[in-house]
Structures are given as structure tokens and as C-alpha cells.
Short mmCIF file of C-alpha atoms and ligand atoms in Angstrom, two decimals:
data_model
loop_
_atom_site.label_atom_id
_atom_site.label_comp_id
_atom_site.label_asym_id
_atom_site.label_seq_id
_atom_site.Cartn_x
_atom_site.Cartn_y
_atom_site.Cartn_z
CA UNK A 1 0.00 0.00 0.00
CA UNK A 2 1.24 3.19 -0.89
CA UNK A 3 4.50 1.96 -2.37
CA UNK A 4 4.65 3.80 -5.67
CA UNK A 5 6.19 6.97 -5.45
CA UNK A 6 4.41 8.99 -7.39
CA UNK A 7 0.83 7.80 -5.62
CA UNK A 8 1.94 8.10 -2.53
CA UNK A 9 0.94 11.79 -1.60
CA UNK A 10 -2.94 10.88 -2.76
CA UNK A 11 -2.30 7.52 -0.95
CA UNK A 12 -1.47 8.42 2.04
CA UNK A 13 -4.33 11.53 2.15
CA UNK A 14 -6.66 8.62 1.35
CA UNK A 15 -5.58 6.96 4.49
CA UNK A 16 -5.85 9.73 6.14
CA UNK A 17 -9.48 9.78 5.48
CA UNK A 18 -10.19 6.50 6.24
CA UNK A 19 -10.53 6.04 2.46
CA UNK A 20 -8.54 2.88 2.43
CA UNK A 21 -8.43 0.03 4.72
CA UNK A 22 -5.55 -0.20 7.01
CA UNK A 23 -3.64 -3.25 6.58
CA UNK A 24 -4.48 -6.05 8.38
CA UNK A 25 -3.03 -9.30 10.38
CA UNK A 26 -1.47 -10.80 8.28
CA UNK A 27 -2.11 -14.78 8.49
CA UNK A 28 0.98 -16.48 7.50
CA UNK A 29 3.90 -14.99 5.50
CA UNK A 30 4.55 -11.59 6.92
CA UNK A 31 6.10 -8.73 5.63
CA UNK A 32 7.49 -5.83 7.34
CA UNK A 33 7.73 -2.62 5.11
CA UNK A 34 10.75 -0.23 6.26
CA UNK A 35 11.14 3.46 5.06
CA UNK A 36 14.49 5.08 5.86
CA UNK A 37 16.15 8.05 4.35
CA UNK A 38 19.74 7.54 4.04
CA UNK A 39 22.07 4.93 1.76
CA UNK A 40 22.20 1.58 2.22
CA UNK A 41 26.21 1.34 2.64
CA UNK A 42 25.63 3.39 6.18
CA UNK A 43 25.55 3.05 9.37
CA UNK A 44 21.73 2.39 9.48
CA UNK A 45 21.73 0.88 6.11
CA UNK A 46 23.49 -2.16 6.89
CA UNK A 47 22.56 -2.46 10.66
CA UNK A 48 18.28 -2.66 9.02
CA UNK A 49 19.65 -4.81 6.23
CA UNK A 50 20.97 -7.20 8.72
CA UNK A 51 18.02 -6.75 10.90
CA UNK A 52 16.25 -7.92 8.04
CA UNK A 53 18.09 -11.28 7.31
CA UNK A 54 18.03 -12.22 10.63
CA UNK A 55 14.37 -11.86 10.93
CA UNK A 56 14.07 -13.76 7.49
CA UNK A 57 16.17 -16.88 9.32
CA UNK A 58 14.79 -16.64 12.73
CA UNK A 59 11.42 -17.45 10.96
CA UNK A 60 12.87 -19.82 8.73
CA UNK A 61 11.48 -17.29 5.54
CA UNK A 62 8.24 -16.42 6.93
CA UNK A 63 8.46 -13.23 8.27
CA UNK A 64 10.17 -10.99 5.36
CA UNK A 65 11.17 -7.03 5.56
CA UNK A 66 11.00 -4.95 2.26
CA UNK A 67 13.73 -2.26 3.12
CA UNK A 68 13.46 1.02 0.90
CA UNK A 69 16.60 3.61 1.79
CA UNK A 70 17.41 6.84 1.00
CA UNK A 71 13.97 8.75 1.08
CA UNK A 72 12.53 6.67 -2.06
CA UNK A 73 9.47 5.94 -0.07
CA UNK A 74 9.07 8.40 2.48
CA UNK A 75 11.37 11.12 3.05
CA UNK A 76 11.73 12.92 6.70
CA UNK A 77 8.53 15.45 6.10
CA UNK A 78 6.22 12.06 5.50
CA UNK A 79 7.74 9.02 7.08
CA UNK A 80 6.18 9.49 10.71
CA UNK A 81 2.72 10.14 8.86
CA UNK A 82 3.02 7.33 6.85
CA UNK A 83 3.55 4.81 9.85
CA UNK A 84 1.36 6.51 11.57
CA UNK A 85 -1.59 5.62 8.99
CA UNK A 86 -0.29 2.25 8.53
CA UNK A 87 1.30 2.70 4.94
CA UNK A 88 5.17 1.25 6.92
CA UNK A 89 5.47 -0.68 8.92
CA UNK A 90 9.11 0.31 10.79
CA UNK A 91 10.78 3.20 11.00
CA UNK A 92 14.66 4.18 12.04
CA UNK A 93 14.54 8.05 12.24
CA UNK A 94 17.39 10.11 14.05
CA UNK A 95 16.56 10.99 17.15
CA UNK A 96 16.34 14.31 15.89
CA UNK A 97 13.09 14.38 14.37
CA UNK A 98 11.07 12.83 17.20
CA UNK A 99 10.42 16.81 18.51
CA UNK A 100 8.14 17.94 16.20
CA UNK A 101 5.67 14.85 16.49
CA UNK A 102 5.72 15.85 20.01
CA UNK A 103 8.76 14.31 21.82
CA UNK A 104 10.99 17.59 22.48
CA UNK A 105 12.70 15.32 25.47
CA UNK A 106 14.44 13.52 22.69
CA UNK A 107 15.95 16.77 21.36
CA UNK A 108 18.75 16.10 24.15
CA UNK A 109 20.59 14.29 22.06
CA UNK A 110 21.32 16.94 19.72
CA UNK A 111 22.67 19.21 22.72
CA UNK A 112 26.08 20.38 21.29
CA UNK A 113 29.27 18.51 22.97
CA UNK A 114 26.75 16.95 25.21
CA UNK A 115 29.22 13.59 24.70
CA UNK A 116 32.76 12.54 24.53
CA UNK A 117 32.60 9.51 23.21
CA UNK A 118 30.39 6.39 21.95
CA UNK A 119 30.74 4.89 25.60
CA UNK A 120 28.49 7.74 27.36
CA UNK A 121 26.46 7.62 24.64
CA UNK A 122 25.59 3.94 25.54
CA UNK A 123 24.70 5.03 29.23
CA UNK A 124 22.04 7.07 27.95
CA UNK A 125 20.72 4.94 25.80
CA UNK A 126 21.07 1.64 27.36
CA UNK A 127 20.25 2.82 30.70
CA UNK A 128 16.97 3.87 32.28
CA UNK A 129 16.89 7.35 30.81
CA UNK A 130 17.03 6.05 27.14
CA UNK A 131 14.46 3.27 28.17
CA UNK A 132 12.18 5.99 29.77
CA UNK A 133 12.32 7.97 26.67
CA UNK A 134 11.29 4.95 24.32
CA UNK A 135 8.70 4.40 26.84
CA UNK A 136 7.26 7.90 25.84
CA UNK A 137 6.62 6.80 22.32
CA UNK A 138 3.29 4.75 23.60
CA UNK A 139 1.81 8.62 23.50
CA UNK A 140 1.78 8.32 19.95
CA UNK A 141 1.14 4.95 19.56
CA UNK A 142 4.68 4.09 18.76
CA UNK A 143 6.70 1.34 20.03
CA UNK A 144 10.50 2.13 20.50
CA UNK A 145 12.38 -0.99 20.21
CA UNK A 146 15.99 0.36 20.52
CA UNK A 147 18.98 2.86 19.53
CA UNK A 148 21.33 2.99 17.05
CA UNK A 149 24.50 5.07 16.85
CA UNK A 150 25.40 6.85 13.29
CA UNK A 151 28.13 8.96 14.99
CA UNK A 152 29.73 12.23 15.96
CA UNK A 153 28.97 15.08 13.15
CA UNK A 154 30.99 17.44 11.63
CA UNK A 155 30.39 20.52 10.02
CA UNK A 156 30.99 21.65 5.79
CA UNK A 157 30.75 24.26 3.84
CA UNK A 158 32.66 25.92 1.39
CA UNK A 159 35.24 27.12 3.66
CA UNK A 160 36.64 26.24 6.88
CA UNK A 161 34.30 26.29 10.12
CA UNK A 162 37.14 26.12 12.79
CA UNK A 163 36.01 29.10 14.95
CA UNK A 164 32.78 30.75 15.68
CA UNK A 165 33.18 33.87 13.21
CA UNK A 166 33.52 31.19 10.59
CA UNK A 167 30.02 30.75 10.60
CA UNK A 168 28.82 34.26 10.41
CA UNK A 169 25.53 34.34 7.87
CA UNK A 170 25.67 31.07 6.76
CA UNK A 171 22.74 28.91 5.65
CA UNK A 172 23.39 26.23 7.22
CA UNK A 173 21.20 23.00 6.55
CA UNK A 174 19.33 21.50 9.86
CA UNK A 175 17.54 18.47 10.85
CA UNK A 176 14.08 19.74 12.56
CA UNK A 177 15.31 20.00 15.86
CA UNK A 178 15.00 23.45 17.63
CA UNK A 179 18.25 22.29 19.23
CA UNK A 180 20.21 22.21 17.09
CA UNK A 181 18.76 25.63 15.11
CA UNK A 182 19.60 27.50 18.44
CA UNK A 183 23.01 25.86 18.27
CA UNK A 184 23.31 27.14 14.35
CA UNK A 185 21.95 30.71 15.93
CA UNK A 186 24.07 30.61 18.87
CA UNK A 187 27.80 30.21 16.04
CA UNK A 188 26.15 33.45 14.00
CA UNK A 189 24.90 31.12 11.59
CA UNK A 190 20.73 30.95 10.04
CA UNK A 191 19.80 27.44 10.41
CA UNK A 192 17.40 26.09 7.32
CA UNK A 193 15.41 23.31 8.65
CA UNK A 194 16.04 20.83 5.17
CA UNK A 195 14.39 17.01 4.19
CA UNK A 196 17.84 14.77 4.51
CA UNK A 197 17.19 14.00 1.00
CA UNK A 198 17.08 17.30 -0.25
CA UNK A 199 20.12 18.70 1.08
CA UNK A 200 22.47 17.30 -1.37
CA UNK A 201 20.72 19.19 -3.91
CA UNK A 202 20.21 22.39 -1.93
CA UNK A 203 24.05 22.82 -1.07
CA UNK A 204 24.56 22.04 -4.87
CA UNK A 205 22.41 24.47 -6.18
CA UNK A 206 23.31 27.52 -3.44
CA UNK A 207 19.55 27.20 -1.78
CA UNK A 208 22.22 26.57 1.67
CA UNK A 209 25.92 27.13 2.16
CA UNK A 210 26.76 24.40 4.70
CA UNK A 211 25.49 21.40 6.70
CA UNK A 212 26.04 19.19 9.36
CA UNK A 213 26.47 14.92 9.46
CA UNK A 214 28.39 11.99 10.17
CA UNK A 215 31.16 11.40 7.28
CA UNK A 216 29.28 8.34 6.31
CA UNK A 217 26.29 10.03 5.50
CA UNK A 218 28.04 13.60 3.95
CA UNK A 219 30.24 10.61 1.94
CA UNK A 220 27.06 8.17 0.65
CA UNK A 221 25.16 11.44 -0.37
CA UNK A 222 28.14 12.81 -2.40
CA UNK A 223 27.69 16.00 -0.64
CA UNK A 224 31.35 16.45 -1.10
CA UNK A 225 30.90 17.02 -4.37
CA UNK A 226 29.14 20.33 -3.51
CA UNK A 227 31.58 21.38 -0.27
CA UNK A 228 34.66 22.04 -0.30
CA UNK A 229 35.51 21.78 3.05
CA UNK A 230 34.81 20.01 5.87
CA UNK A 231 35.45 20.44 9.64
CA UNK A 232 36.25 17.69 12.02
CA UNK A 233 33.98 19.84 14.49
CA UNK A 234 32.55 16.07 16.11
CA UNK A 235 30.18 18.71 18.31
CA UNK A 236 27.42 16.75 18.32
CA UNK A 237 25.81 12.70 18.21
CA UNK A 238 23.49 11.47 15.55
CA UNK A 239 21.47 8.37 16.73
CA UNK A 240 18.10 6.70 15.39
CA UNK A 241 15.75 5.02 17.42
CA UNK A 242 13.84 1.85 15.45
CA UNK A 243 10.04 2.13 16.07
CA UNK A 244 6.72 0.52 14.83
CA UNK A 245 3.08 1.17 15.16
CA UNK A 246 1.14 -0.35 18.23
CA UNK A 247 -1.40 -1.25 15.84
CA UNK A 248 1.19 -3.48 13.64
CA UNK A 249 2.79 -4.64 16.86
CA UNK A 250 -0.65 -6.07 18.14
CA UNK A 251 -1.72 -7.62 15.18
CA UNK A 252 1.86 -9.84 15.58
CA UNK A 253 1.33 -12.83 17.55
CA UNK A 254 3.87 -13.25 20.83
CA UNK A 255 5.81 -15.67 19.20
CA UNK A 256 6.45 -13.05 16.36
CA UNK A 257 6.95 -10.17 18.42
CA UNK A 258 9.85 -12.20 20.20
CA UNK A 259 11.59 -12.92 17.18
CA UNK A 260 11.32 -9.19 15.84
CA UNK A 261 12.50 -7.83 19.62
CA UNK A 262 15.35 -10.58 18.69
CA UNK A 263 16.25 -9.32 15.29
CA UNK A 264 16.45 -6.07 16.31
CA UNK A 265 18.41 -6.56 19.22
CA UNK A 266 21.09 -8.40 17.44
CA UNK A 267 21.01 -6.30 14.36
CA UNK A 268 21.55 -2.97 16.64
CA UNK A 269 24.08 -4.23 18.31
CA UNK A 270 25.85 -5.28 15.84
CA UNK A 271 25.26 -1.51 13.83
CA UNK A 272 26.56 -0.37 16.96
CA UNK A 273 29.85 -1.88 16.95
CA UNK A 274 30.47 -1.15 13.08
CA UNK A 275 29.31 2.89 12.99
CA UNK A 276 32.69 3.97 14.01
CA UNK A 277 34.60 1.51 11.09
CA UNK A 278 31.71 2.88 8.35
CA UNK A 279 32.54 6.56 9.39
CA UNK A 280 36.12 6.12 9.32
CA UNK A 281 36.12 4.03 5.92
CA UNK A 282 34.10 7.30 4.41
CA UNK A 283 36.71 9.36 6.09
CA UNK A 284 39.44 7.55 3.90
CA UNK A 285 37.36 7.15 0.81
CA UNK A 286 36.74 11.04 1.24
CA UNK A 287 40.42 12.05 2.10
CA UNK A 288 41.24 9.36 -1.61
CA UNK A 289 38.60 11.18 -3.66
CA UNK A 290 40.77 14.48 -3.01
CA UNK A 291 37.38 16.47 -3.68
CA UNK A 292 37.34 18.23 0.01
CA UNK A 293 39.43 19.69 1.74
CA UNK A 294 39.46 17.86 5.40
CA UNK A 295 40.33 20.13 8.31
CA UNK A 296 41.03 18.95 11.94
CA UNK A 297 40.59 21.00 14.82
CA UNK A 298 42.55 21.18 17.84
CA UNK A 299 41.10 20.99 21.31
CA UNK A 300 41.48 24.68 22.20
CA UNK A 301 39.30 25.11 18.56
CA UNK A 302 36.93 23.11 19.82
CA UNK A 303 36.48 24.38 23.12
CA UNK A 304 36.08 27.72 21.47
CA UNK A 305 33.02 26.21 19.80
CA UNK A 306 31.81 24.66 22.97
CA UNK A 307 32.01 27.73 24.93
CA UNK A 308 30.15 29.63 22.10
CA UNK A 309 27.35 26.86 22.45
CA UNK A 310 26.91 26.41 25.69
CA UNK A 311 24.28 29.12 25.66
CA UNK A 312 21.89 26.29 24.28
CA UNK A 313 21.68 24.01 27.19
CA UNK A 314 19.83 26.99 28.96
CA UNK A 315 18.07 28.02 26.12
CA UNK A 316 16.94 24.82 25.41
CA UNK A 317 16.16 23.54 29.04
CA UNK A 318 12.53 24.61 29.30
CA UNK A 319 12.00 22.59 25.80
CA UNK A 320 13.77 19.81 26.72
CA UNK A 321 12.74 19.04 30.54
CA UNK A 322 14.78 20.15 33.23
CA UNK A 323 14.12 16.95 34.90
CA UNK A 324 15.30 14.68 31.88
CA UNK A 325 18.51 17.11 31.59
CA UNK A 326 19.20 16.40 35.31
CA UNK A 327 19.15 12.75 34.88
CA UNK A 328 21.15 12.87 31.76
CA UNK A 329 24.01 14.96 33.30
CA UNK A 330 24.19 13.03 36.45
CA UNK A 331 24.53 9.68 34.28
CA UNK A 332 27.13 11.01 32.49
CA UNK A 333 29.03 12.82 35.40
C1 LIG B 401 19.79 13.97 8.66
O1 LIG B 401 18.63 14.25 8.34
O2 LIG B 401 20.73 14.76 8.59
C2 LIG B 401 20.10 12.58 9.18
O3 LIG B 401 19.37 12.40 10.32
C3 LIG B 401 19.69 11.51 8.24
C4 LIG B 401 19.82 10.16 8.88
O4 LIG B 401 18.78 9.51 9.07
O5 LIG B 401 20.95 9.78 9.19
#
């Protein structure tokens, strides 16, 4: 349902409006439909692709996942809307873009130098504050059933972005996350909230100057090929979070639920421990290509940036919780 791309605007307004029939249980063969938005040699990518194999064994070929990557579904303005009505199944969004459909607490993650490394990252998300926040989803009829790292972002553009007057006036491409705007706003620069699968094209044509990602992401969407540089800024975390619909999870029996909760348990941890190797083989295929110019910053340069950030954590704090940033700084402390 709603898998041709051209229908699936009218499609999913006709689900909208009860128009169409919502799928239902499915008696025997299953298959799970999966929208994501970014390449299939990523981070995500491979972790859902394995996901997906390991379901297809567990249930010796009956339960099946139809993966579709980089937005040629459902890009980031649809995706939640289209689980939401039933037209996919499973989702892997960044953590990112659970504010606007009403989750602002997950916006924490986007707090700028909010982690050193990959480790705290895991006490967040594999202890009771990331299980707490997955356990918010149920207020939109979503089902969290875990995290999965990308990695630490950088920041291009066509010129260096090693100090905060670097970023005077630029457009720089965002994720929708009002963090991470007010962390744009708070380096001098105008934060453009962008679809991932639109930004290649508007840093090609001019419509932004710069952007923020992971290198396996800037790499797989040959955004190098429209920036010239890019800064080894690694001021902030990009995570997903895999969710599904309560109304597909209750139509699975027990039995089936098990062996998804298994899947995706083994599948994110394994994504987990091969999102630092897929970032730093993009790194090296990046640095080969010769097409960008790769800048590293030193710790006093990037404590310059922190500093000049820091303003966001208060301005952010009523958005966020005060509550949820307590518990997050006293499990990282
Ligand atoms: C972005 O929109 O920049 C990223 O979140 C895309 C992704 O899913 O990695």
C-alpha cells in the first residue's frame, strides 16, 4: 500500500481519510515494510539490512522485511505520517526528528558537545533514561524498540568552520530540531530546517551554504561534491531510534513479536559496533577522492566552539525538561 512513489501523496491523504483500509493481520507470510532516508552502505543501512536477514532466518522465511533507503518511499517530512496511517510498517529516524511529532525530550541528544565519546552515549541509551524515553513513544502509539549510533557530526561548507566567526551568515542545513537551530543561531549562523534527502541538492544548487552529518552520511550522499571543506567539528551525536506502530505490533502474535524484539536486538548491536569503522572508511574514501578539503581541529578550537554553544543548554532547558537534563548529566558525570 502506498509503495509507488508517485501515488503516494494521494495515498497516504486517502488513508488519512479513512478512504482505504488499514492493513491487516497478516495470516501467514509476513512482511514488514521499512522506510528510511539515508544509503544503504551506512551506518543504518546495513545495521536494518541485517536486521532484516536475521528476521528472514529466525522465521525460517516467513516473516520478510521490504527495506526502501534513501527517502525513495518516504522522506523525513512524511515518514512518521506514513507509519502513523499504517502505509510502513518500521521506522529508524534520528533521534532528531522525534520533537516535532511531540517528543521535544528527545531533542537532548542533539545538545552540542553533550558527549565525549560512543561509551556515554551507551549510558544514555542503554540505561533507564534512554528506556524511559522509548517508553514515551506509547503517547503516539509508537513502540520504540531500541537505539542505534550513526556517529559524531561534523560541520561543511565551502570554507573552513574552525572558529565561531567562521560561521557568520551562513545557511546552514538542519535536521528539525530546535536544538540544534539554536546551536546554528548561537555560532552566527541561520539554520534552514532541510528534508535529509534534499540537502544534497540544496548545497549544490546555493539554496544553503553548509550542513552538518556523520562522514558516512556527507560521503554516501556525495555532498562532497558540492563542499569544499569540511570540519572535524565532532560537536554533536546522531542516533536513530527503530520504532513501529502499536497497531502493527498487536496484530503480531507473541511468538512473532519475540523474534522481531530478537532481530532487532542483534542487528543494533551489531550496527553499533560497526558505525565507528563505516565513518572512518568514508573518512578515507573522502580524504582518496581528493574532492574536500578535510580540516582537523585542535582541542582549544573546539572548546572555542563549545564555549560559544553552551548558551543552548539553557536556552533549550525549558523545551527539553529540566528533569530529563538532570538525569542525563548526572549519568554522564
Ligand atoms: C539527517 O537528516 O541529517 C540525518 O538524520 C539523516 C539520517 O537519518 O541519518
Amino acid at each position: 500500500m502506498c509503495a509507488a512513489p508517485l501515488a503516494r501523496r494521494r495515498c497516504l491523504q486517502a488513508l488519512a481519510l479513512g478512504l482505504l483500509p488499514a492493513r491487516g493481520r497478516a495470516a501467514g507470510p509476513i512482511t514488514i515494510r521499512l522506510s528510511h532516508v539515508v544509503a544503504q552502505p551506512t551506518p543504518k543501512g546495513l545495521a536494518l539490512e541485517r536486521f532484516g536477514q536475521r528476521l528472514q532466518d529466525l522465521s525460517q522465511g516467513r516473516i520478510r522485511v521490504v527495506i526502501h533507503p534513501n527517502s525513495l518511499l518516504y522522506g523525513d517530512a512524511d515518514e512518521m505520517q506514513a507509519l502513523q496511517l499504517g502505509a510502513v510498517d518500521m521506522l529508524a529516524p534520528s533521534l532528531s526528528k522525534f520533537g516535532p511529532v511531540g517528543f521535544p525530550e528527545f531533542e537532548l541528544f542533539d545538545l552540542p558537545f553533550l558527549f565525549d565519546s560512543s561509551a556515554q552515549v551507551r549510558r544514555i541509551t542503554q540505561g533507564p533514561v534512554g528506556q524511559d524515553l522509548l517508553a514515551l513513544l506509547a503517547r503516539q502509539r509508537m513502540v520504540g524498540l531500541g537505539y542505534l549510533d550513526n556517529g559524531f557530526k561534523h560541520m561543511s561548507a565551502n570554507r573552513p568552520l574552525l572558529a565561531p566567526p567562521d560561521y557568520m551568515g551562513l545557511r546552514m542545513r538542519v535536521q528539525s530540531s530546535r536544538v540544534i537551530a539554536h546551536q546554528m543561531r548561537a555560532l552566527g549562523a541561520r539554520p534552514v530546517v532541510l528534508p535529509f534527502g534534499e540537502t544534497r541538492r540544496a548545497l549544490a544548487t546555493g539554496v544553503v551554504d553548509g550542513t552538518e552529518n556523520p562522514v558516512s552520511n556527507f560521503w554516501t550522499q556525495r555532498m562532497h561534491e558540492a563542499q569544499t571543506d569540511l570540519s572535524l567539528t565532532r560537536h554533536g551525536y546522531l542516533g536513530y531510534a527503530v520504532v513501529v506502530h502499536q497497531r502493527f505490533w498487536s496484530h503480531l502474535s507473541p511468538g512473532d513479536r519475540r523474534l522481531v524484539r530478537q532481530a532487532v536486538d542483534e542487528a543494533l548491536d551489531w550496527g553499533n559496533t560497526i558505525a565507528q569503522r563505516e565513518n572512518d572508511a568514508a573518512l578515507a574514501a573522502l580524504r582518496a577522492s581528493g574532492s574536500t578539503r578535510i580540516h582537523a581541529l585542535d582541542e582549544a578550537q573546539r572548546r572555542r566552539l563549545r564555549q560559544a554553544t553552551q548558551e543552548v543548554f539553557l536556552g533549550l532547558q525549558g523545551r527539553i525538561g529540566g528533569a530529563w537534563l538532570e538525569r542525563v548529566q548526572a549519568a554522564l558525570a
